[in-house]
Coordinates of C-alpha atoms in Angstrom, one line a residue:
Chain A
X20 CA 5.3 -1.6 -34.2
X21 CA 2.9 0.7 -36.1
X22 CA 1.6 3.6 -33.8
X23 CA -0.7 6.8 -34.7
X24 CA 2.2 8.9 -34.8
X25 CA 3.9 7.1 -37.4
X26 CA 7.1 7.2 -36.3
X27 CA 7.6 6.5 -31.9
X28 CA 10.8 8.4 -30.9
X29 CA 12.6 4.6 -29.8
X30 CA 13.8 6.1 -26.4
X31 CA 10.1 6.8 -25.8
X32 CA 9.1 2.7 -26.7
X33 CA 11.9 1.3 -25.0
X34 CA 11.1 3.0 -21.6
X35 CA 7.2 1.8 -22.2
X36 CA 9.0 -1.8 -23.4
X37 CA 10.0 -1.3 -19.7
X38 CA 7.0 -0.4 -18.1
X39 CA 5.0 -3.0 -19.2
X40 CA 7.6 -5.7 -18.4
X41 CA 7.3 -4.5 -15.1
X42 CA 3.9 -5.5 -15.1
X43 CA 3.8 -8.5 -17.1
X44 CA 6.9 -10.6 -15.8
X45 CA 5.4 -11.5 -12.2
X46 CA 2.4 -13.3 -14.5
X47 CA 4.6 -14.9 -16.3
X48 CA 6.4 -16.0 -13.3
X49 CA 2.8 -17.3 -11.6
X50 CA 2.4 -19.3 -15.2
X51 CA 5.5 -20.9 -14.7
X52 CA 4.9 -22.2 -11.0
X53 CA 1.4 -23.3 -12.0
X54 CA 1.1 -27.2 -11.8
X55 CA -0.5 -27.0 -15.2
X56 CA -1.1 -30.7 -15.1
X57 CA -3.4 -30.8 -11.3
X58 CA -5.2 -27.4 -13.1
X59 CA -8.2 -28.4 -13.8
X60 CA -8.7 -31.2 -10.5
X61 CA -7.9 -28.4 -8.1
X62 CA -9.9 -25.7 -10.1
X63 CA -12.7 -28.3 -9.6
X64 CA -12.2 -28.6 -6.3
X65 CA -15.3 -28.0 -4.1
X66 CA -14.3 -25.3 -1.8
X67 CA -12.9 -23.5 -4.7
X68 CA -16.0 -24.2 -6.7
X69 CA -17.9 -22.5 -3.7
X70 CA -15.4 -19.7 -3.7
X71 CA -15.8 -18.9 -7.3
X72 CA -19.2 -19.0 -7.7
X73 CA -19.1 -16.6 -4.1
X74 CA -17.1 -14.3 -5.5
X75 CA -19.0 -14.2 -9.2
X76 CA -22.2 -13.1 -6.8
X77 CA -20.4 -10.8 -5.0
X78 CA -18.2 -9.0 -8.1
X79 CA -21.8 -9.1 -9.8
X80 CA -23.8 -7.4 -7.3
X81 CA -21.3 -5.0 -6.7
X82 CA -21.2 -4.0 -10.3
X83 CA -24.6 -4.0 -10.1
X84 CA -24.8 -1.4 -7.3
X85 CA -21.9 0.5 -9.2
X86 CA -24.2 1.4 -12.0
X87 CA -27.1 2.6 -9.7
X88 CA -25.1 4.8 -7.5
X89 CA -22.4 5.4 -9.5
X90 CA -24.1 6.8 -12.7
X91 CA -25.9 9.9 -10.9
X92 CA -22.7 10.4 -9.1
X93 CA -20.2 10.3 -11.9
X94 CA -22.3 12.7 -13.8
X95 CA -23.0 15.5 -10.6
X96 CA -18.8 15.4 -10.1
X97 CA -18.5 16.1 -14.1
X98 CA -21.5 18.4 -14.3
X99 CA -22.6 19.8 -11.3
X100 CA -21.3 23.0 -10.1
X101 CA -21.0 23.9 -5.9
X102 CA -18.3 25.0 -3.1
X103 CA -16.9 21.6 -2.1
X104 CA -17.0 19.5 -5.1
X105 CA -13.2 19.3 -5.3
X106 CA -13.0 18.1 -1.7
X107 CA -16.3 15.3 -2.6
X108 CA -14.3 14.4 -6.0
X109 CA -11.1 13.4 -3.8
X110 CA -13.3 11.4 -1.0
X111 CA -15.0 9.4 -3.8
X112 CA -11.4 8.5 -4.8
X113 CA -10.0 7.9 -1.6
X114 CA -11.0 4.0 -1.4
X115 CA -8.6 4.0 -4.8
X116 CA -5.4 5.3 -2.9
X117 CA -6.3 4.0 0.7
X118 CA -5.2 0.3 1.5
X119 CA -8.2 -1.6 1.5
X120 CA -7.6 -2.7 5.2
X121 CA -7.7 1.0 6.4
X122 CA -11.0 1.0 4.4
X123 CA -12.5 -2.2 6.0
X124 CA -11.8 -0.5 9.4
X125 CA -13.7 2.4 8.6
X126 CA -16.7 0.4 7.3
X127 CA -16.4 -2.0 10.8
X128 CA -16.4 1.5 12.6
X129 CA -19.8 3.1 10.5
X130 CA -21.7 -0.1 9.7
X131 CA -20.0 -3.1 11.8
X132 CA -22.4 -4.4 15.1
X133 CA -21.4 -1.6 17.1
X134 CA -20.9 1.3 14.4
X135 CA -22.8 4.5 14.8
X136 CA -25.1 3.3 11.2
X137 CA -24.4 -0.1 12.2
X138 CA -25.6 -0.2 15.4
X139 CA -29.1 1.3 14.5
X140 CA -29.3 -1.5 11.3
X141 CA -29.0 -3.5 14.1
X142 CA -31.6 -2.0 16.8
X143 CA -34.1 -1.1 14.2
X144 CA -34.1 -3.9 11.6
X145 CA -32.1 -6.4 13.5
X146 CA -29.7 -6.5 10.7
X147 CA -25.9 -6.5 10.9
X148 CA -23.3 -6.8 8.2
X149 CA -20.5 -8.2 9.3
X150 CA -19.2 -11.8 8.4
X151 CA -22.4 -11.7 5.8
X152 CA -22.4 -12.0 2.6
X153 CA -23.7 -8.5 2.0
X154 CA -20.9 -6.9 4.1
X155 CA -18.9 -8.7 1.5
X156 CA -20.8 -7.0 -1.3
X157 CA -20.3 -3.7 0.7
X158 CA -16.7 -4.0 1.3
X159 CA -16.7 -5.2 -2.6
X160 CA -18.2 -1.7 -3.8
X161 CA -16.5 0.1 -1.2
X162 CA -13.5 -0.2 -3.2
X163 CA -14.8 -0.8 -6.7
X164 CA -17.2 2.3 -6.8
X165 CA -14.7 5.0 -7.7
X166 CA -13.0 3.2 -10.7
X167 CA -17.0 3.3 -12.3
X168 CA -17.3 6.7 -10.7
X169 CA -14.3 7.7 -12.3
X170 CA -14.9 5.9 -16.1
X171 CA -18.4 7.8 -15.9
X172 CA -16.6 11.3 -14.8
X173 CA -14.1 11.4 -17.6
X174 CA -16.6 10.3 -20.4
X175 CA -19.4 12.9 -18.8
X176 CA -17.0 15.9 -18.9
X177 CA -16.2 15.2 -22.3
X178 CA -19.7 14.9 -23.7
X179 CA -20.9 17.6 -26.6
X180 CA -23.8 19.3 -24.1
X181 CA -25.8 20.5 -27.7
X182 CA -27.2 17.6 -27.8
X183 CA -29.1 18.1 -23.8
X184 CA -29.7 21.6 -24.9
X185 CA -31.4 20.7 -28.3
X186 CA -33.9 18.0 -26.0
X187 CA -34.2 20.5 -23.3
X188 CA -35.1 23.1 -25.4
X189 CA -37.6 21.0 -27.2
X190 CA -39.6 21.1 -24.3
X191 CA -37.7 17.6 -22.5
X192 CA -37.7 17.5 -18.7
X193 CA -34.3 17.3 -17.7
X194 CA -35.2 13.9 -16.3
X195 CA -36.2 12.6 -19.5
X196 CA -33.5 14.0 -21.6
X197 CA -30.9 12.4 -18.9
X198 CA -32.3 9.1 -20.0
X199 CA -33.3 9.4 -23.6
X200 CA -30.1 11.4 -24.1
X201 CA -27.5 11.5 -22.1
X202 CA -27.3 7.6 -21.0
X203 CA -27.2 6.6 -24.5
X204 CA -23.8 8.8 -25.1
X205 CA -22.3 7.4 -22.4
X206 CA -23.3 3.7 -22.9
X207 CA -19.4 2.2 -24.1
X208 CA -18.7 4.3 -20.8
X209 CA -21.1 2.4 -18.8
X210 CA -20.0 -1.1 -20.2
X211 CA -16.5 -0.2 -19.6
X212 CA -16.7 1.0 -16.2
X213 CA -18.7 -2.5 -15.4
X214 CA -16.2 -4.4 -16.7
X215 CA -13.7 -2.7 -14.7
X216 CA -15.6 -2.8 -11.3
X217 CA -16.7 -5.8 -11.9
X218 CA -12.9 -7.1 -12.0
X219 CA -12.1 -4.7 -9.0
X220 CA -14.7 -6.0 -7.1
X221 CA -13.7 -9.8 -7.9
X222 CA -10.0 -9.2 -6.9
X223 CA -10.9 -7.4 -3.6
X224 CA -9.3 -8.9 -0.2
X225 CA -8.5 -6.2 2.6
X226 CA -11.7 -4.2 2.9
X227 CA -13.6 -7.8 3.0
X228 CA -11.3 -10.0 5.4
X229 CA -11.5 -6.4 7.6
X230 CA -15.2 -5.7 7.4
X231 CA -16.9 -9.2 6.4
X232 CA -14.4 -11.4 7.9
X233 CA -13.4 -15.0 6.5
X234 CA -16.5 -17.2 6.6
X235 CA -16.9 -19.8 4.3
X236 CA -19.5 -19.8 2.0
X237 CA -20.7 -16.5 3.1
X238 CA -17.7 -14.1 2.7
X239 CA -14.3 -16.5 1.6
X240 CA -14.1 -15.3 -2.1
X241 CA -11.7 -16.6 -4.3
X242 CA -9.1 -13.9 -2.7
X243 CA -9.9 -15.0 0.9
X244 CA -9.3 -18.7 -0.3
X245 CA -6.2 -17.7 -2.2
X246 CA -5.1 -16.1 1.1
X247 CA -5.2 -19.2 3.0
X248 CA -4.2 -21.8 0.5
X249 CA -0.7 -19.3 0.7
X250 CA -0.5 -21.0 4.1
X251 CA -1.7 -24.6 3.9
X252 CA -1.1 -25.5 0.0
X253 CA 1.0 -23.6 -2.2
X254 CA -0.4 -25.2 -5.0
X255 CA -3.7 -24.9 -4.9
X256 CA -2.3 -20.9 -4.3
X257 CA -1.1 -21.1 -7.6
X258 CA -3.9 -22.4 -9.1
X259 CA -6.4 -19.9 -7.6
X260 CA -4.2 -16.8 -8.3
X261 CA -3.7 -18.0 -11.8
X262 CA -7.3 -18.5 -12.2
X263 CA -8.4 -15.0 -11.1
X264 CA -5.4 -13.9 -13.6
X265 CA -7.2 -15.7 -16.6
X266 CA -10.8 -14.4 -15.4
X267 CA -10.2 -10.8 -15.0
X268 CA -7.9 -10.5 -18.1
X269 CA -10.8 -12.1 -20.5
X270 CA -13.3 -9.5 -19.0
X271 CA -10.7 -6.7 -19.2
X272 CA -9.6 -7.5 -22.5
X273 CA -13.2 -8.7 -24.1
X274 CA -15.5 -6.7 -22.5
X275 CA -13.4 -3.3 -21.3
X276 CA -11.5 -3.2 -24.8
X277 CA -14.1 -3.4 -27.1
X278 CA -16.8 -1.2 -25.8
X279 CA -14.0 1.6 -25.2
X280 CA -13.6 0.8 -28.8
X281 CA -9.7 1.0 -29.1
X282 CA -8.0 -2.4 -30.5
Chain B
X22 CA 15.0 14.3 -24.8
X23 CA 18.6 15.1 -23.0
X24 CA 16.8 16.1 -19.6
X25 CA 14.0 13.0 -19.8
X26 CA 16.8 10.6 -20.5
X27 CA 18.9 12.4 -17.1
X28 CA 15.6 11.8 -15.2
X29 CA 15.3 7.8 -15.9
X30 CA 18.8 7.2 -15.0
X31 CA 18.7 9.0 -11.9
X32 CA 15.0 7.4 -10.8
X33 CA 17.2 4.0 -12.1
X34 CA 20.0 4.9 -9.4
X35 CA 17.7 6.2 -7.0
X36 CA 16.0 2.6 -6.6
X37 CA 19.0 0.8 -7.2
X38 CA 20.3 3.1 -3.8
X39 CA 17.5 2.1 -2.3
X40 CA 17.7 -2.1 -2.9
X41 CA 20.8 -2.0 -0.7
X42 CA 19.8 0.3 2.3
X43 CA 17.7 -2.7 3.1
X44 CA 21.1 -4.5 4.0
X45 CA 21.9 -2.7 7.8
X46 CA 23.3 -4.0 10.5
X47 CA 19.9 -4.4 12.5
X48 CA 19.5 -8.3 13.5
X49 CA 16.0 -9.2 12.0
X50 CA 13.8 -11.4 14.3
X51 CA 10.4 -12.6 12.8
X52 CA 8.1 -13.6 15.8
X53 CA 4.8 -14.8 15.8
X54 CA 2.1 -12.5 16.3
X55 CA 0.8 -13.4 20.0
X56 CA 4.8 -12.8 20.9
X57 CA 4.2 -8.9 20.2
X58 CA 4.3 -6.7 23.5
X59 CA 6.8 -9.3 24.8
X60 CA 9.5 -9.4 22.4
X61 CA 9.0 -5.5 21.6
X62 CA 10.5 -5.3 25.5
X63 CA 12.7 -8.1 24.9
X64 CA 14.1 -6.2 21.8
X65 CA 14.3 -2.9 23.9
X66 CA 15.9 -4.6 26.5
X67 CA 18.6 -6.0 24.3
X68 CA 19.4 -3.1 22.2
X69 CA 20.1 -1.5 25.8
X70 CA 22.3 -3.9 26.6
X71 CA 23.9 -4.6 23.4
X72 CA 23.8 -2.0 21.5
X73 CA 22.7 -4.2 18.5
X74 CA 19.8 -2.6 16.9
X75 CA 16.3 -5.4 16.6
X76 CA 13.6 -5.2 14.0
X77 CA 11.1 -7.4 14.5
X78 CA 8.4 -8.2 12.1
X79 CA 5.3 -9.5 13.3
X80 CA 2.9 -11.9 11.7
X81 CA 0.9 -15.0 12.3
X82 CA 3.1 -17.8 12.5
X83 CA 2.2 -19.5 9.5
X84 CA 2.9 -16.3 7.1
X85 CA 6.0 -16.3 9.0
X86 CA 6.5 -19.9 7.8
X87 CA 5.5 -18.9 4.0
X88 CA 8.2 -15.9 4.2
X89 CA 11.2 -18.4 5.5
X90 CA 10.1 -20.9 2.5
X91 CA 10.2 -17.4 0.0
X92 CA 14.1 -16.3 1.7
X93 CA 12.4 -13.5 3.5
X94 CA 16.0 -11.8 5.1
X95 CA 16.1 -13.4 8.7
X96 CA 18.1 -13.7 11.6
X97 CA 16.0 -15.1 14.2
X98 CA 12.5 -17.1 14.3
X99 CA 10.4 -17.4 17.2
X100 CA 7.1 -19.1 16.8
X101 CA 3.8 -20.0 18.3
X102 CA 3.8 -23.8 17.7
X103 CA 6.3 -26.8 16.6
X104 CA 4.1 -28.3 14.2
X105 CA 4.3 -24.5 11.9
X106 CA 7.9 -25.1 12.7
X107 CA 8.2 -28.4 11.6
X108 CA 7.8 -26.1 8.6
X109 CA 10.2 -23.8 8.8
X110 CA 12.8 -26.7 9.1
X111 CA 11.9 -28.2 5.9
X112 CA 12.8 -24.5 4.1
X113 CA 16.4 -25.6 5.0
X114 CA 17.0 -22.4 6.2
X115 CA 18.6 -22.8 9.8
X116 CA 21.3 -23.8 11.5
X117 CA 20.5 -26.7 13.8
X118 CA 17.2 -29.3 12.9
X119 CA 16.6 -28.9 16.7
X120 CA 14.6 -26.0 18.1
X121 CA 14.6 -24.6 21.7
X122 CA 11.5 -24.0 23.4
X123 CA 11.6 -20.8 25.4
X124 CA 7.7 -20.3 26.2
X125 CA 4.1 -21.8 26.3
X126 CA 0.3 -20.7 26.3
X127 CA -3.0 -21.7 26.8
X128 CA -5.9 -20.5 25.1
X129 CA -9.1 -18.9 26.9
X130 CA -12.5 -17.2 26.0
X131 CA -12.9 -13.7 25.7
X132 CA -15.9 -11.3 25.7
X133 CA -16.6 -8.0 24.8
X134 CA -16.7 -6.3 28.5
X135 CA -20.2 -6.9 30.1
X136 CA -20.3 -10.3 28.3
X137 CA -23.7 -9.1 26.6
X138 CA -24.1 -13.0 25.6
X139 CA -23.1 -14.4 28.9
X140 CA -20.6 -16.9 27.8
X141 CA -19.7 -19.2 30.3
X142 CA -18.2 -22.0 28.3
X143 CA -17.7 -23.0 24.6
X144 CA -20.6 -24.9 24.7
X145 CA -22.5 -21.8 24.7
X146 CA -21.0 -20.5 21.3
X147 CA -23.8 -22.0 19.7
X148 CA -26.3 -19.6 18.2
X149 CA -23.8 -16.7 18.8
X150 CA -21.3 -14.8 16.8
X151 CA -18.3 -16.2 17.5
X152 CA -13.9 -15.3 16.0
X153 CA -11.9 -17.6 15.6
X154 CA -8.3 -18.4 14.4
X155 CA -8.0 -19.7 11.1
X156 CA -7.0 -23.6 10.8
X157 CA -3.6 -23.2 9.2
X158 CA -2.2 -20.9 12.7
X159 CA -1.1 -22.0 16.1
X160 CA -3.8 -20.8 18.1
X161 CA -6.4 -22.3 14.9
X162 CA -4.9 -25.8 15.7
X163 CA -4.8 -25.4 19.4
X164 CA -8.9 -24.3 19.1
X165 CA -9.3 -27.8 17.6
X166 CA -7.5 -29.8 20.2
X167 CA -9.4 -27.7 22.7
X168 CA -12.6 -29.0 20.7
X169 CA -11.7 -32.3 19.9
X170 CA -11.2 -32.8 24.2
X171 CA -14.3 -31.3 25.0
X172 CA -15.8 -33.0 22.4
X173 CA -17.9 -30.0 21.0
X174 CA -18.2 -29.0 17.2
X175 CA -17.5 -25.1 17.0
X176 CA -18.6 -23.0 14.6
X177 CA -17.0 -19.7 13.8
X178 CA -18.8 -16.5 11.8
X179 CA -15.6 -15.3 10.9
X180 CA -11.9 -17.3 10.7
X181 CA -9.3 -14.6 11.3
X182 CA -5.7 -15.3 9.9
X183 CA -4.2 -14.6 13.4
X184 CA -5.0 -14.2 17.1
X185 CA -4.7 -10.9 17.7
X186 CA -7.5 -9.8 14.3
X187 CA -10.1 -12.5 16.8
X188 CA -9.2 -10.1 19.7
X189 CA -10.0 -7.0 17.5
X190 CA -13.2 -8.4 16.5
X191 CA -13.8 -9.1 20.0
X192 CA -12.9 -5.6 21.3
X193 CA -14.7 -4.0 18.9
X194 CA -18.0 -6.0 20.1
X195 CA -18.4 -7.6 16.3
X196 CA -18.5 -10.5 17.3
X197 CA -20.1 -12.2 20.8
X198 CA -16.9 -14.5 21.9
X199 CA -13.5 -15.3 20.8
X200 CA -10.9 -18.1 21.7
X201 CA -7.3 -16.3 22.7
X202 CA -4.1 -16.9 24.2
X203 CA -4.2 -16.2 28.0
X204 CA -1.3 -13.8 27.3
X205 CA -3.7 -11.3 24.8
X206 CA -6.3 -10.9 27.4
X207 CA -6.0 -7.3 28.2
X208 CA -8.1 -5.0 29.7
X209 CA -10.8 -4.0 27.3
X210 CA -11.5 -7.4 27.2
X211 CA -13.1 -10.1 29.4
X212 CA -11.7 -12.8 29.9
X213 CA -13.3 -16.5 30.9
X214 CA -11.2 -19.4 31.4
X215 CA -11.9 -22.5 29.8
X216 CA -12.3 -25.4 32.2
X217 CA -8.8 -27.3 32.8
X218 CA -7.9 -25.3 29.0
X219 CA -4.2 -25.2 30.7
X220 CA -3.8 -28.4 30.3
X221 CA -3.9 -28.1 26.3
X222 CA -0.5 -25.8 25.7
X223 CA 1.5 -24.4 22.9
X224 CA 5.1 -24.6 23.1
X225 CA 7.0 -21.5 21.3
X226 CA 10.5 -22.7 19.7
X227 CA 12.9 -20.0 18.3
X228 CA 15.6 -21.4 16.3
X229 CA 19.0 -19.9 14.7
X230 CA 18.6 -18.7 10.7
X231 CA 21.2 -19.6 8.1
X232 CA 24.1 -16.8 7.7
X233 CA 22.8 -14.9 10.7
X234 CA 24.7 -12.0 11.9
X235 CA 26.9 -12.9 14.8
X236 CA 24.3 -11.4 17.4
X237 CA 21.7 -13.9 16.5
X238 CA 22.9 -16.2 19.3
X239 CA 23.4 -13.6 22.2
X240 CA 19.5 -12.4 21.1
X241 CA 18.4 -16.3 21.8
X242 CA 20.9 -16.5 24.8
X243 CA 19.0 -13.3 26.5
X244 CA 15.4 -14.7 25.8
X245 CA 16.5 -17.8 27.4
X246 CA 18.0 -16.4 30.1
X247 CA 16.3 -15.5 33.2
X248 CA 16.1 -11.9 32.7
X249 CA 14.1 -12.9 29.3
X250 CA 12.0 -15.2 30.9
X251 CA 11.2 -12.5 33.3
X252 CA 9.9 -10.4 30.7
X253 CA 7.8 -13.1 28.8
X254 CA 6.6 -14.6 32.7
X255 CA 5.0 -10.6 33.3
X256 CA 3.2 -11.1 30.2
X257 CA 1.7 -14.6 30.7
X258 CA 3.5 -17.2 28.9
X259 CA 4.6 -20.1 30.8
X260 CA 7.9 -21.6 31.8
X261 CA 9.6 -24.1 28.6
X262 CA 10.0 -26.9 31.2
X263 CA 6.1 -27.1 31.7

């Protein structure tokens, strides 16, 4: 094994030998129970058809909405300067630590039928969330938001700021040298924090069966579905767990990798 | 490296400690969800008496099927329905192949209180947001028998993986109507029976797990008996003979 320091103290790679086993071996046991041979007939299947392409919609508006909020607010928590940015830093991470289900709560209790936003969604535009595919979307970003938040932090804080000063003081608006200067530098950033909410998003089950409910077609994503198979068929379990496996990893490993630009 | 390598092998023994304070004396019941308030009483009631400490963990009853198939440590198993149990039997995991019913239930309609939708019978879910249990749990399959009588198609905005999540939803005004056990009606609820819906019951069975500590049997003994039947009569459930 060849690593930057040329020589890894071997205690040191054993323990991370360790680690890693940790988190590899239960995929390797999921491989093993998969009925390889029924694969690609239950894969097919139509509701998980209508599941995957569900969740796809849902993972990909979510890391759409990522990059529109998350953007401006990744670069005020590296940037900005005011009393209580510590305490805003650790809300925006909180849906990270928090088990999703405690997080679907909330949302049912701010924007569910009778929430104190929800409720006035509901008055004024005759709107609610709940069991809808955009509470699913919701309860999706709810949870994905702060891993982008997060990617777009790190990169912001470590950005060379000569290069803002040289536009502003050229006579840029600091509008214009955000987006002809800043969003540029932190492009492989951007790509890399999509990548990882969009996976977030795709693998997300307590915030949405809390908040959006299990309603097919509408809000039973791939994780929903792979909740009930558990129940009814163990196999077709297998098959959907396995499949989210094999989705995520090529967008972690494809996407996430390369644009972070490590090998 | 001599104080790093100290602090592995003491996080290693630490967890290894912890793997086998999992192993008390406690009997371990698993009962089904809509068995909650009950068998937390029952449990009280028998550690009073006993002196044999319970822990009960709660779940719908077809997760507590999944967990007996995956060796989930068990003493006891007390479920909503014999068809999930017919389940449980095939995990080869208990002592006799014939269960003992100690309980039933009947399912009703519930409304937030003020019953904004007026729901007067399932017919009226139609056009409304409506819980229900999911397919795979007791009270799911008992919803369909109840439909297949009545000879209505229902439609549900949300399928909740056990009864009490449909009461939540309900509670928490989400959704317009649910369909509930008679026995999780509680006050911040409203309840509205479903025309002759007793006559489509649940039995519970509980049954003996494999290698179960010695208090297992006094524990099914006291639910049987009529100081147990007592307890689950005050919270709703019907008499096993019905």
């Amino acid at each position: 094994m060849k690593t930057k320091q040329r020589r890894a103290p071997y205690s040191l790679l054993l323990i991370a030998t360790l680690g890693f086993a940790l988190l590899a071996i239960p995929f390797i046991g999921l491989s093993q129970r998969t009925p390889w041979s029924s694969f690609a007939q239950i894969a097919t299947e139509e509701t998980v058809l209508r599941s995957i392409s569900l969740s796809m919609v849902i993972a990909t508006s979510s890391a759409g909405i990522c990059v529109f909020l998350g953007i401006p607010l990744g670069w005020v928590l590296a940037r900005a300067e005011f009393r209580g940015l510590r305490i805003m830093r650790a809300i925006v991470l909180l849906p990270m630590v928090l088990p999703p289900v405690a997080g679907g709560t909330a949302l049912l209790f701010a924007l569910g039928r009778k929430g104190f936003v929800g409720e006035k969604l509901d008055s004024w535009f005759g709107v609610t969330l709940p069991f809808t595919t955009a509470g699913a979307i919701i309860a999706a970003t709810f949870v994905a938001l702060p891993f982008f938040v997060l990617t777009i932090e790190s990169a912001a804080a470590e950005l060379d700021s000569k290069l803002e000063e040289a536009s502003l003081n050229l006579g840029a608006t600091p509008i214009r040298t955000f987006f002809t200067v800043t969003l540029p530098m932190l492009r492989n950033s951007i790509l890399a924090g999509i990548a990882l909410s969009w996976a977030r998003a795709l693998g997300e089950f307590g915030a949405t069966i809390t908040f959006a409910g299990d309603n097919p077609g509408q809000t039973r994503t791939l994780p929903l579905q792979l909740f009930v198979a558990l129940e009814t068929n163990p196999e077709r379990a297998m098959v959907i767990g396995m499949l989210m496996v094999l989705i995520s990893l090529s967008v972690l490993v494809t996407l996430r990798g390369n644009w972070l630009g490590r090998q | 490296m001599k104080p790093f390598v100290n602090l592995c092998l003491s996080v290693t023994l630490l967890l290894l400690n912890l793997s086998c304070a999992e192993s008390d004396d406690s009997l371990r019941v698993l009962a089904a969800a809509s068995l909650t308030e009950a068998f937390e009483e029952i449990a009280d009631d028998f550690e009073n008496r006993t002196g044999v400490k319970v822990t009960l963990s709660i779940a719908g009853s077809s997760s507590l099927a999944a967990q007996m198939e995956d060796g989930a440590p068990a003493d006891v198993i007390a479920l909503a329905d014999q068809e999930t149990f017919e389940r449980v039997k095939r995990s080869d995991r208990l002592t006799q192949s014939v269960e003992t019913i100690f309980a039933t239930n009947y399912l009703t309609i519930i409304t937030p209180i003020g019953n904004p939708a007026s729901i007067t019978e399932i017919s009226d879910f139609q056009g409304h947001v409506i819980a229900l249990c999911q397919e795979q749990v007791p009270c799911g399959r008992l919803t369909k028998e109840i439909a297949a009588t009545l000879m209505v198609e229902i439609q549900a905005s949300t399928w909740e993986p056990n009864v009490r999540s449909v009461r939540t939803k309900v509670e928490l005004g989400e959704v317009d109507a649910g369909l509930v056990y008679v026995t999780d009606v509680t006050n911040r609820v409203e309840s509205v029976p479903i025309k002759e819906g007793e006559k489509i019951k649940t039995r519970y069975p509980i049954a003996i797990v494999d290698n179960a500590k010695a208090s297992a049997t006094e524990f099914v003994d006291f639910v049987l008996s009529s100081d147990g039947q007592e307890i689950l009569n005050r919270f709703g459930f019907g008499e096993p003979q019905q």
